[in-house]
Amino acid sequence: MVLMLRVIGFWLLLLSATLGQTLPPIGTGSISGKVTIEGKGAPNVIVRIQKSDEQWNSSKPPTTVTTDADGVFKLEKLPAAQYVIAPSAPGFYNPLKKSEWQEGMFVNLGDGEHVTGQDFALKRGAVVTGRLFDANGRAIIEQSIVLKKTGANAKGQIITCSEISDDRGIYRCYGLEPGKYIVGAGNDPKENPYPVLGRASYVRTWYPGVAQEDQATPLEITVEKETSGIDLKLERKKKGVRVMGRVFDAETGKPVPNVAIALGTVNDSGITSGYSIGGGSGSNAEGEFKIEGITKGKYRAIPRSWESSEYYGDIEMFEVGDADVTGLEIKMHKGAVIQGAVALEDGSPPEAQRKVQGITLTATVRGLNANDTDWYASTNSSSGVDAAGNVQFKGLSAGNVTFGLSRQSAEGFSIARIERDGASLTDRLAVRGGETVTGLRIVLAQGSGKIRGEIKVEGGTLPEDVSLRIQAKATSKTQNDGYGSIDARGKFLIEYLSSGSYDLVVETVANRPPYGKPSVTLQANTKNVQVTNGQETPASLTVTIGNTNKEEK
C-alpha cells in the first residue's frame, strides 16, 4: 500500500511538472495543395514544410507530410509564419523553380488562415549519363559531375549532379530540366587550390575533352531521349609543389602554433577568390607549416587563428612556379581586446533575458586600406554571453569595429545602441592594434513587431528570370532593417522589427545567373509604415512595371 501511494505521488508530481511547462504553440492555420506528375495526381510524394528562417538551420529539420492517392496534401495546426514548402520527388523537376538555391515556394500564412491551391506540377526530368576514365582507360570512381545550363536566361546556372561515378566510372544525372548544358568533371583550382584529400585529384575537363569552359560543346538534353555516351577522360592533376613557411610573433619572433593558412587564388585583376583551408596547413609548435600539391599561379596566404586566439596575421602574396616555395613568412600581431557587457532595452519581456545567454555576437574590423573587392582583409572575433552578461572579443586588427549578431542564435534581436563609459557612440568604435578596450555596453532590443500585407503588380507581367524582393528599411540608425519574401499570391510577411518607422521598398531582382541588373524595374515602389513591438501592422503596396532593359532580357 505504501509503495502504491509512492507511485501515485510520483506520477502526480510528474504531471504537475509537465503542466507547468510552456508548450510550443499550436496554430489554427493550414496549407494545402496538390502534387501532379505529367498532369496526374502523384501519390506517396513527400512534401516538406519549414519556417523560412529555419531552412538553413540543421538543428530544426522540416516537417513532412505524404500526398494521398490523388496527390493531395494538407499541413494543419500551423501558427502564423512565413513557410517554405517543397515536394521531394527524385527524377522529376519543378518548372516553377525560380533559382537553383530555392527548391520550394514561399507561403506567408496568417493567423487562422487556410491557404489552398499551393500546387506543384512536376515533370519528368531529363537524363545525361556517361563514363569517367583515366589515360589508361581505368574507371575513375567517386567523382562528382558539374553541369552548367547555358542560354540567354540561364547563363552559368550551376547544376550539381546528386550522384557520383560508380565503381565502373559510370555517372547518371537525372531529374534535369530540359535544355542546353555543358558537362564537366574534375577539380577547378580557381574553386579550390588544394588537392582533394584521400583520393586522386583530376584536372577539370569539359565535354568533349577540353580544358576551357568556353570551348565546351553544349548538349541539348531532352526528356524524350536519354543523353548517353558523354564520356570524359580526366588527367591526373599534377603533383604540384610544396609551400612552406613559418608563422611567428612579429614583435618577439617567437613561433605561433595552431594558425591555419588558407589560400586564395588571385586573378589578373588582383581579386582574390577560391578561399580554401586544406588539411595539414596549420602551423606546428615551432610555427612551421607545409602545404602540398599546389599548382602554378598567384596566391594569397591568409592566416586564420583558431577560436579565442589573441592574434591576427598579415596576408602575404606569393607566386607558385615549378619549384617548391620556401621561406614564406607569416607575421602575427597581438590584436586588440574588447571587453564589455550586454544589456536589454528597458521594458523587454522576461523571456528575452533568458535568451540572451544563447546569443553569439561578432566584432569585425576591416582593413583601413582594403578595397571593396578584398573580402579577406578583415579580422573577426566572436563571443558568447556569459552568466554575468559579459562578452570579450580578441585578436582584432586596428580599424573601425562593426558589431553584429549571429542570425541563427539571435533571431528577433537587434543592436539598439552601443555605449562606452556610459555615453552612446555616434560612430563606429575605433581600436588600435594591441590595445584593450573596456567599458563597452551593447544594448539589445527584441523586435516583435511585424508587417504583413500584399503586393499588387500593374503594367504587365514579370519575366520568369525576375522576382520581387521586399525590404523594410529603418529610418533610424538604432533599428535594423527587415526582410521578407513575397509568395505566389503577392502576400508578404516581415518579422522581428523593433518599434519605429520603416520604409517599405519593393525591388526587382534577377533570380538566375548571371545575376546582373534585372530585366525590368518598378515604379511607385515605396511606402512608409509605423511599427509597434508586439503588434502586426497591415500594409499593402501597388507597384508598376517600369523600364525594360532589353539588353539584359
XYZ file of C-alpha atoms in Angstrom:
553
model
C 0.000 0.000 0.000
C 2.842 2.393 0.879
C 4.571 1.515 -2.373
C 1.359 2.240 -4.352
C 0.967 5.632 -2.691
C 4.553 6.475 -3.550
C 3.987 5.520 -7.192
C 0.795 7.614 -7.340
C 2.602 10.527 -5.724
C 5.444 10.270 -8.252
C 3.073 10.398 -11.212
C 1.121 13.318 -9.721
C 4.394 15.199 -9.264
C 5.439 14.414 -12.831
C 2.043 15.508 -14.176
C 2.161 18.812 -12.302
C 5.670 19.499 -13.596
C 4.573 18.736 -17.157
C 1.534 21.011 -16.913
C 3.758 23.763 -15.597
C 5.913 23.734 -18.718
C 5.377 26.161 -21.575
C 4.292 24.034 -24.516
C 5.059 25.120 -28.080
C 2.127 26.976 -29.615
C -0.167 25.026 -31.928
C -1.660 27.165 -34.650
C -5.004 27.028 -36.361
C -3.864 27.680 -39.913
C -3.332 25.228 -42.752
C -1.691 24.949 -46.159
C -2.956 22.531 -48.764
C -2.311 21.734 -52.375
C -1.751 19.026 -54.907
C 1.286 17.407 -56.473
C 0.864 16.237 -60.042
C 3.258 14.499 -62.398
C 2.548 14.979 -66.092
C -0.940 16.201 -65.184
C -1.923 13.274 -62.955
C -2.169 13.251 -59.174
C 1.045 11.876 -57.638
C 0.503 9.661 -54.567
C 3.086 8.992 -51.836
C 5.168 12.090 -52.580
C 6.814 13.612 -49.513
C 6.151 17.328 -49.066
C 8.450 19.255 -46.736
C 7.443 22.382 -44.827
C 9.664 24.610 -42.741
C 9.664 28.146 -41.420
C 11.707 30.193 -43.858
C 14.051 31.493 -41.148
C 14.856 27.898 -40.130
C 15.526 26.346 -43.537
C 19.321 26.667 -43.165
C 19.279 25.539 -39.515
C 20.253 21.855 -39.378
C 19.031 21.573 -35.780
C 15.456 22.277 -36.913
C 14.542 19.739 -39.601
C 11.438 20.269 -41.729
C 8.046 18.718 -41.035
C 6.883 16.282 -43.699
C 3.547 15.023 -44.990
C 2.786 12.478 -47.708
C 0.342 13.046 -50.555
C -2.753 10.845 -50.686
C -3.917 8.654 -53.556
C -4.924 11.761 -55.548
C -1.698 13.660 -54.870
C -3.367 15.993 -52.344
C -1.529 17.170 -49.216
C -2.599 19.246 -46.248
C -0.477 20.666 -43.455
C -2.540 21.601 -40.433
C -2.263 23.238 -37.000
C 0.215 25.795 -38.296
C 0.884 29.054 -36.451
C 1.151 32.278 -38.431
C 4.591 32.478 -40.051
C 6.432 32.522 -43.317
C 6.932 28.979 -44.620
C 8.773 27.219 -47.419
C 7.112 24.132 -48.867
C 8.677 21.769 -51.396
C 7.964 18.273 -52.737
C 10.656 15.600 -52.776
C 10.375 13.527 -55.954
C 13.726 12.279 -57.300
C 13.814 12.125 -61.063
C 11.371 14.998 -61.527
C 11.771 18.765 -61.629
C 9.616 21.743 -60.778
C 9.122 24.073 -63.797
C 8.186 26.942 -61.464
C 11.511 26.794 -59.643
C 12.867 30.347 -59.695
C 16.524 29.714 -58.841
C 18.934 26.867 -58.225
C 19.129 27.593 -54.497
C 15.389 27.733 -53.772
C 13.568 24.481 -54.441
C 10.170 25.301 -52.937
C 7.661 28.114 -52.741
C 7.082 30.681 -50.018
C 3.740 30.883 -48.238
C 3.028 33.759 -45.855
C 0.397 32.284 -43.552
C -1.806 34.478 -41.383
C -3.287 33.542 -38.021
C -6.066 31.018 -38.609
C -5.698 31.349 -42.375
C -6.344 28.358 -44.642
C -4.257 28.667 -47.792
C -5.268 26.364 -50.625
C -4.125 25.798 -54.169
C -0.413 25.523 -53.399
C 0.108 23.103 -56.261
C 3.258 21.603 -57.718
C 3.062 20.409 -61.340
C 6.184 18.284 -61.583
C 7.589 16.984 -64.816
C 9.808 14.037 -65.536
C 13.399 15.180 -65.773
C 15.929 14.530 -68.478
C 18.937 12.231 -68.033
C 22.570 12.556 -69.024
C 24.979 9.695 -68.452
C 28.496 8.681 -69.349
C 31.745 7.261 -68.033
C 34.807 8.786 -66.420
C 38.174 7.171 -67.108
C 41.872 7.976 -66.930
C 44.619 7.901 -69.560
C 44.917 4.122 -69.149
C 41.186 3.563 -69.572
C 40.680 2.736 -65.907
C 37.435 3.799 -64.263
C 37.516 6.924 -62.124
C 35.410 6.276 -59.039
C 33.502 8.625 -56.720
C 33.905 11.746 -58.798
C 31.302 14.497 -58.875
C 29.804 15.810 -62.098
C 29.345 19.501 -62.828
C 26.675 20.731 -65.239
C 26.094 24.316 -66.269
C 22.962 25.390 -68.028
C 23.561 27.674 -70.985
C 21.321 30.056 -72.855
C 20.154 33.665 -72.631
C 18.157 33.198 -69.427
C 20.307 30.597 -67.715
C 23.903 31.521 -68.432
C 26.230 29.864 -65.961
C 23.478 28.253 -63.903
C 25.268 25.502 -61.980
C 23.535 22.152 -61.584
C 25.160 19.697 -59.205
C 24.585 16.067 -60.049
C 23.410 14.260 -56.920
C 25.095 11.022 -57.999
C 28.842 10.403 -58.207
C 30.569 7.985 -60.557
C 30.268 4.333 -59.514
C 32.860 1.527 -59.449
C 32.694 1.320 -63.253
C 33.242 5.057 -63.606
C 29.678 5.462 -64.819
C 27.671 8.505 -63.739
C 23.992 9.230 -64.241
C 22.459 12.653 -63.634
C 18.678 12.652 -63.660
C 15.752 14.944 -62.901
C 17.205 17.693 -65.080
C 15.120 20.416 -66.639
C 15.367 20.026 -70.434
C 17.706 22.478 -72.091
C 21.291 23.038 -73.158
C 24.066 22.078 -70.760
C 27.799 21.734 -70.700
C 29.098 18.777 -68.704
C 32.374 18.530 -66.831
C 34.233 16.756 -64.038
C 37.404 17.193 -62.022
C 38.798 19.866 -59.756
C 38.954 23.538 -60.722
C 41.875 25.229 -58.905
C 40.004 28.528 -59.005
C 37.325 26.936 -56.837
C 39.715 25.023 -54.590
C 43.517 25.313 -54.863
C 44.039 22.323 -52.568
C 44.076 18.731 -53.822
C 41.165 16.536 -52.799
C 42.279 14.726 -49.682
C 42.097 10.953 -49.517
C 41.925 10.234 -53.264
C 43.462 11.197 -56.556
C 42.670 14.644 -57.879
C 41.908 15.272 -61.535
C 42.015 18.377 -63.713
C 38.644 19.943 -64.565
C 37.673 18.777 -68.043
C 34.596 19.690 -70.083
C 32.921 17.532 -72.699
C 34.146 16.623 -75.320
C 37.552 16.781 -73.624
C 38.554 20.439 -73.381
C 40.057 22.414 -70.526
C 38.343 25.750 -71.135
C 34.694 26.168 -70.278
C 34.018 28.384 -73.281
C 35.268 25.600 -75.578
C 32.812 23.015 -74.215
C 30.140 21.660 -76.547
C 26.603 22.414 -75.293
C 24.361 19.352 -75.229
C 20.653 19.516 -75.959
C 19.182 17.359 -73.195
C 15.599 16.233 -73.648
C 13.125 14.041 -71.798
C 12.262 12.021 -74.904
C 15.720 10.507 -75.198
C 18.398 9.778 -72.611
C 21.610 11.632 -73.424
C 24.216 8.900 -73.127
C 27.836 8.335 -74.060
C 29.004 11.648 -72.563
C 32.358 10.150 -71.593
C 35.220 12.143 -70.164
C 38.890 11.248 -69.983
C 40.380 13.030 -66.995
C 44.040 13.755 -66.480
C 45.570 13.234 -63.084
C 46.275 16.582 -61.542
C 49.965 17.314 -61.462
C 51.548 16.663 -58.144
C 52.197 20.330 -57.627
C 54.731 21.873 -55.311
C 55.048 22.404 -51.610
C 54.550 25.763 -49.958
C 56.485 26.004 -46.713
C 56.986 28.748 -44.230
C 56.844 29.913 -40.670
C 54.304 31.741 -38.529
C 55.753 33.940 -35.810
C 55.058 36.829 -33.464
C 56.193 39.978 -35.288
C 57.291 41.632 -32.039
C 59.071 38.800 -30.227
C 59.964 36.494 -33.116
C 58.549 33.523 -31.200
C 56.625 30.857 -33.143
C 52.842 30.958 -33.133
C 51.245 27.485 -33.367
C 47.745 26.444 -34.451
C 47.353 29.016 -37.196
C 45.558 27.707 -40.293
C 46.894 29.001 -43.598
C 44.173 29.466 -46.175
C 44.970 30.073 -49.809
C 43.108 32.427 -52.081
C 43.763 32.347 -55.820
C 44.489 35.761 -57.353
C 43.290 36.581 -60.865
C 44.796 39.060 -63.324
C 42.696 41.868 -61.833
C 44.141 41.228 -58.395
C 40.875 39.881 -56.993
C 41.150 37.006 -54.537
C 38.797 34.048 -54.868
C 38.755 30.343 -54.148
C 39.362 30.785 -50.429
C 40.125 27.331 -49.030
C 41.756 25.797 -45.958
C 43.459 22.495 -46.646
C 44.334 19.657 -44.306
C 47.739 19.806 -42.684
C 48.154 23.524 -43.325
C 48.169 24.597 -39.683
C 51.367 25.761 -38.023
C 53.039 23.342 -35.590
C 54.653 24.034 -32.229
C 57.635 25.633 -33.992
C 55.355 27.800 -36.093
C 56.194 25.829 -39.237
C 53.618 24.947 -41.864
C 53.654 22.949 -45.098
C 51.014 22.833 -47.809
C 51.405 20.249 -50.567
C 50.048 19.796 -54.071
C 49.773 23.464 -55.057
C 49.816 24.186 -58.797
C 51.146 27.188 -60.704
C 49.505 30.519 -60.074
C 49.309 33.580 -57.868
C 48.059 33.152 -54.325
C 47.497 34.973 -51.095
C 48.321 33.218 -47.851
C 45.601 34.196 -45.401
C 46.289 33.309 -41.739
C 43.290 32.277 -39.685
C 43.792 31.634 -35.987
C 41.614 29.178 -34.144
C 38.817 30.500 -31.933
C 39.720 32.671 -28.938
C 43.158 33.479 -30.363
C 44.748 36.729 -29.309
C 46.482 37.129 -32.691
C 45.704 38.377 -36.159
C 48.065 37.986 -39.115
C 49.334 39.736 -42.214
C 48.209 38.431 -45.603
C 51.140 37.529 -47.870
C 51.102 37.401 -51.663
C 53.246 34.789 -53.430
C 53.529 33.028 -56.762
C 53.952 29.318 -57.468
C 56.092 28.118 -60.369
C 57.859 24.805 -60.982
C 59.819 24.718 -57.703
C 58.788 24.472 -54.062
C 58.054 27.745 -52.305
C 60.104 28.055 -49.129
C 60.709 30.686 -46.501
C 57.223 32.186 -46.622
C 56.917 34.337 -43.510
C 53.556 34.987 -41.866
C 53.741 37.719 -39.257
C 51.260 37.655 -36.404
C 50.352 40.557 -34.158
C 48.741 40.788 -30.767
C 45.297 42.071 -31.537
C 43.051 44.467 -29.721
C 40.811 43.139 -26.952
C 37.327 44.493 -26.376
C 35.613 43.772 -23.067
C 32.077 44.722 -22.256
C 28.599 43.713 -21.218
C 25.317 43.001 -22.939
C 22.086 44.531 -21.684
C 18.486 44.650 -22.834
C 16.402 47.711 -23.531
C 14.140 48.772 -20.676
C 10.774 47.087 -20.841
C 11.999 43.931 -22.546
C 9.924 40.836 -21.697
C 11.356 38.332 -19.152
C 11.768 35.619 -21.802
C 14.154 37.900 -23.688
C 16.572 37.870 -20.750
C 16.606 34.066 -20.755
C 17.502 34.018 -24.440
C 20.414 36.445 -24.160
C 22.881 33.830 -22.897
C 22.355 31.797 -26.062
C 23.292 34.693 -28.342
C 26.600 34.941 -30.202
C 27.918 38.409 -31.020
C 30.562 39.232 -33.613
C 33.118 42.002 -33.966
C 34.627 42.694 -37.393
C 37.429 45.076 -38.300
C 38.044 45.754 -41.971
C 41.498 46.888 -43.030
C 41.758 50.661 -43.381
C 43.324 50.401 -46.866
C 41.268 47.445 -48.129
C 39.405 47.841 -51.402
C 35.791 46.837 -51.893
C 36.626 43.543 -53.625
C 39.043 42.396 -50.923
C 36.763 40.327 -48.701
C 39.641 38.781 -46.773
C 41.277 41.962 -45.474
C 39.388 41.855 -42.194
C 39.692 40.328 -38.761
C 36.813 38.757 -36.910
C 36.104 37.641 -33.383
C 33.011 36.130 -31.832
C 31.847 35.906 -28.248
C 29.026 34.316 -26.369
C 27.355 35.995 -23.403
C 28.388 34.546 -20.049
C 26.166 34.153 -16.971
C 27.084 37.656 -15.807
C 26.199 39.176 -19.180
C 29.811 39.806 -20.215
C 31.415 39.489 -23.653
C 35.019 39.569 -24.840
C 36.425 39.899 -28.359
C 40.110 39.193 -29.051
C 42.656 39.278 -31.855
C 41.287 42.318 -33.726
C 43.422 44.473 -36.003
C 43.467 48.271 -35.905
C 40.489 49.984 -37.501
C 36.807 50.631 -37.064
C 34.793 47.867 -35.408
C 31.404 46.720 -36.629
C 29.370 44.660 -34.172
C 26.774 42.153 -35.232
C 24.632 39.264 -34.092
C 24.679 35.692 -35.280
C 21.307 35.369 -37.005
C 20.896 31.715 -36.087
C 21.285 32.405 -32.362
C 19.776 35.897 -32.167
C 16.613 35.777 -34.244
C 14.392 38.669 -33.240
C 17.166 40.668 -31.555
C 18.939 43.731 -32.854
C 21.610 46.071 -31.536
C 19.771 49.171 -30.366
C 22.868 51.155 -29.423
C 26.430 50.814 -28.204
C 27.742 52.733 -25.223
C 31.229 53.322 -23.890
C 31.712 54.549 -20.366
C 28.020 55.462 -20.198
C 27.897 57.545 -23.388
C 26.337 56.397 -26.660
C 28.714 56.013 -29.575
C 27.655 58.157 -32.513
C 30.157 56.474 -34.826
C 31.824 53.090 -35.065
C 34.284 52.167 -32.355
C 37.910 52.759 -33.415
C 40.582 50.480 -31.961
C 44.364 50.490 -32.112
C 46.373 47.336 -32.563
C 47.120 45.617 -29.250
C 45.033 47.905 -27.037
C 42.431 46.723 -24.532
C 39.080 48.474 -24.720
C 36.839 48.358 -21.649
C 33.621 49.962 -20.525
C 31.657 48.842 -23.571
C 27.930 48.193 -23.242
C 25.961 46.632 -26.078
C 22.234 47.250 -25.671
C 19.949 44.787 -27.430
C 16.333 45.184 -28.396
C 13.994 42.329 -29.093
C 11.920 43.181 -32.100
C 8.488 41.578 -32.014
C 6.713 43.833 -34.483
C 5.520 42.568 -37.847
C 4.414 43.988 -41.168
C 2.008 41.801 -43.110
C 0.455 42.730 -46.407
C 0.072 42.248 -50.116
C 1.892 43.475 -53.211
C -0.085 44.100 -56.384
C 1.705 44.398 -59.709
C 0.323 46.509 -62.538
C 1.520 47.364 -66.002
C 2.406 43.890 -67.195
C 3.772 40.529 -66.076
C 7.155 39.856 -64.553
C 9.541 37.794 -66.724
C 10.462 34.309 -65.483
C 14.005 35.410 -64.651
C 12.829 38.232 -62.363
C 11.438 38.056 -58.837
C 10.245 40.650 -56.350
C 12.066 41.410 -53.125
C 10.694 43.442 -50.229
C 12.627 45.214 -47.517
C 11.647 47.310 -44.520
C 14.345 49.979 -44.329
C 14.643 51.503 -40.879
C 14.593 55.292 -40.824
C 16.595 55.355 -37.565
C 20.159 54.112 -37.025
C 19.041 52.431 -33.788
C 16.851 49.962 -35.690
C 17.735 47.110 -38.011
C 16.270 46.625 -41.449
C 13.818 43.794 -42.013
C 13.433 41.457 -44.966
C 10.678 39.221 -46.263
C 9.709 37.076 -49.217
C 6.698 37.588 -51.432
C 4.720 34.437 -52.159
C 2.838 33.479 -55.325
C -0.294 35.289 -54.074
C 1.620 38.529 -53.576
C 1.432 38.140 -49.772
C 4.440 39.084 -47.650
C 5.479 38.994 -44.010
C 8.366 40.849 -42.364
C 9.083 39.827 -38.764
C 11.308 40.739 -35.804
C 11.014 44.505 -36.187
C 11.541 46.968 -33.353
C 9.153 49.856 -32.756
C 9.700 52.713 -35.162
C 9.342 53.987 -38.690
C 10.215 51.895 -41.760
C 10.155 52.497 -45.491
C 8.778 49.513 -47.372
C 10.749 49.095 -50.588
C 9.894 46.612 -53.339
C 12.553 45.848 -55.942
C 13.024 43.519 -58.873
C 15.945 41.083 -58.697
C 17.420 38.683 -61.239
C 16.812 35.171 -59.946
C 19.071 33.383 -62.427
C 22.710 33.766 -63.449
C 24.483 35.943 -64.344
C 22.618 37.805 -61.546
C 23.165 41.214 -63.043
C 20.762 44.094 -63.415
C 17.167 42.779 -63.584
C 15.486 42.999 -66.986
C 12.651 45.188 -65.646
C 12.354 47.859 -62.971
C 9.456 49.181 -60.905
C 7.740 52.492 -60.404
C 5.907 53.646 -57.237
C 7.623 51.053 -55.105
C 7.899 52.633 -51.615
C 5.629 53.269 -48.643
C 6.245 54.387 -45.043
C 4.934 52.189 -42.226
C 4.905 52.676 -38.439
C 5.657 49.526 -36.416
C 4.947 48.809 -32.748
C 6.542 45.989 -30.788
C 4.196 43.074 -30.204
C 1.770 44.188 -32.906
C 1.177 43.310 -36.536
C 0.886 46.240 -38.900
C -1.090 45.737 -42.136
C 0.280 47.293 -45.304
C -0.471 46.978 -48.997
C 1.516 48.360 -51.883
C 0.843 48.614 -55.603
C 3.861 48.666 -57.896
C 4.005 49.300 -61.627
C 6.391 47.609 -64.021
C 8.500 50.356 -65.488
C 11.512 50.331 -67.756
C 12.570 47.223 -69.637
C 16.273 46.648 -70.108
C 16.269 44.926 -73.475
C 19.970 44.153 -73.378
C 19.518 42.103 -70.206
C 16.481 40.174 -71.438
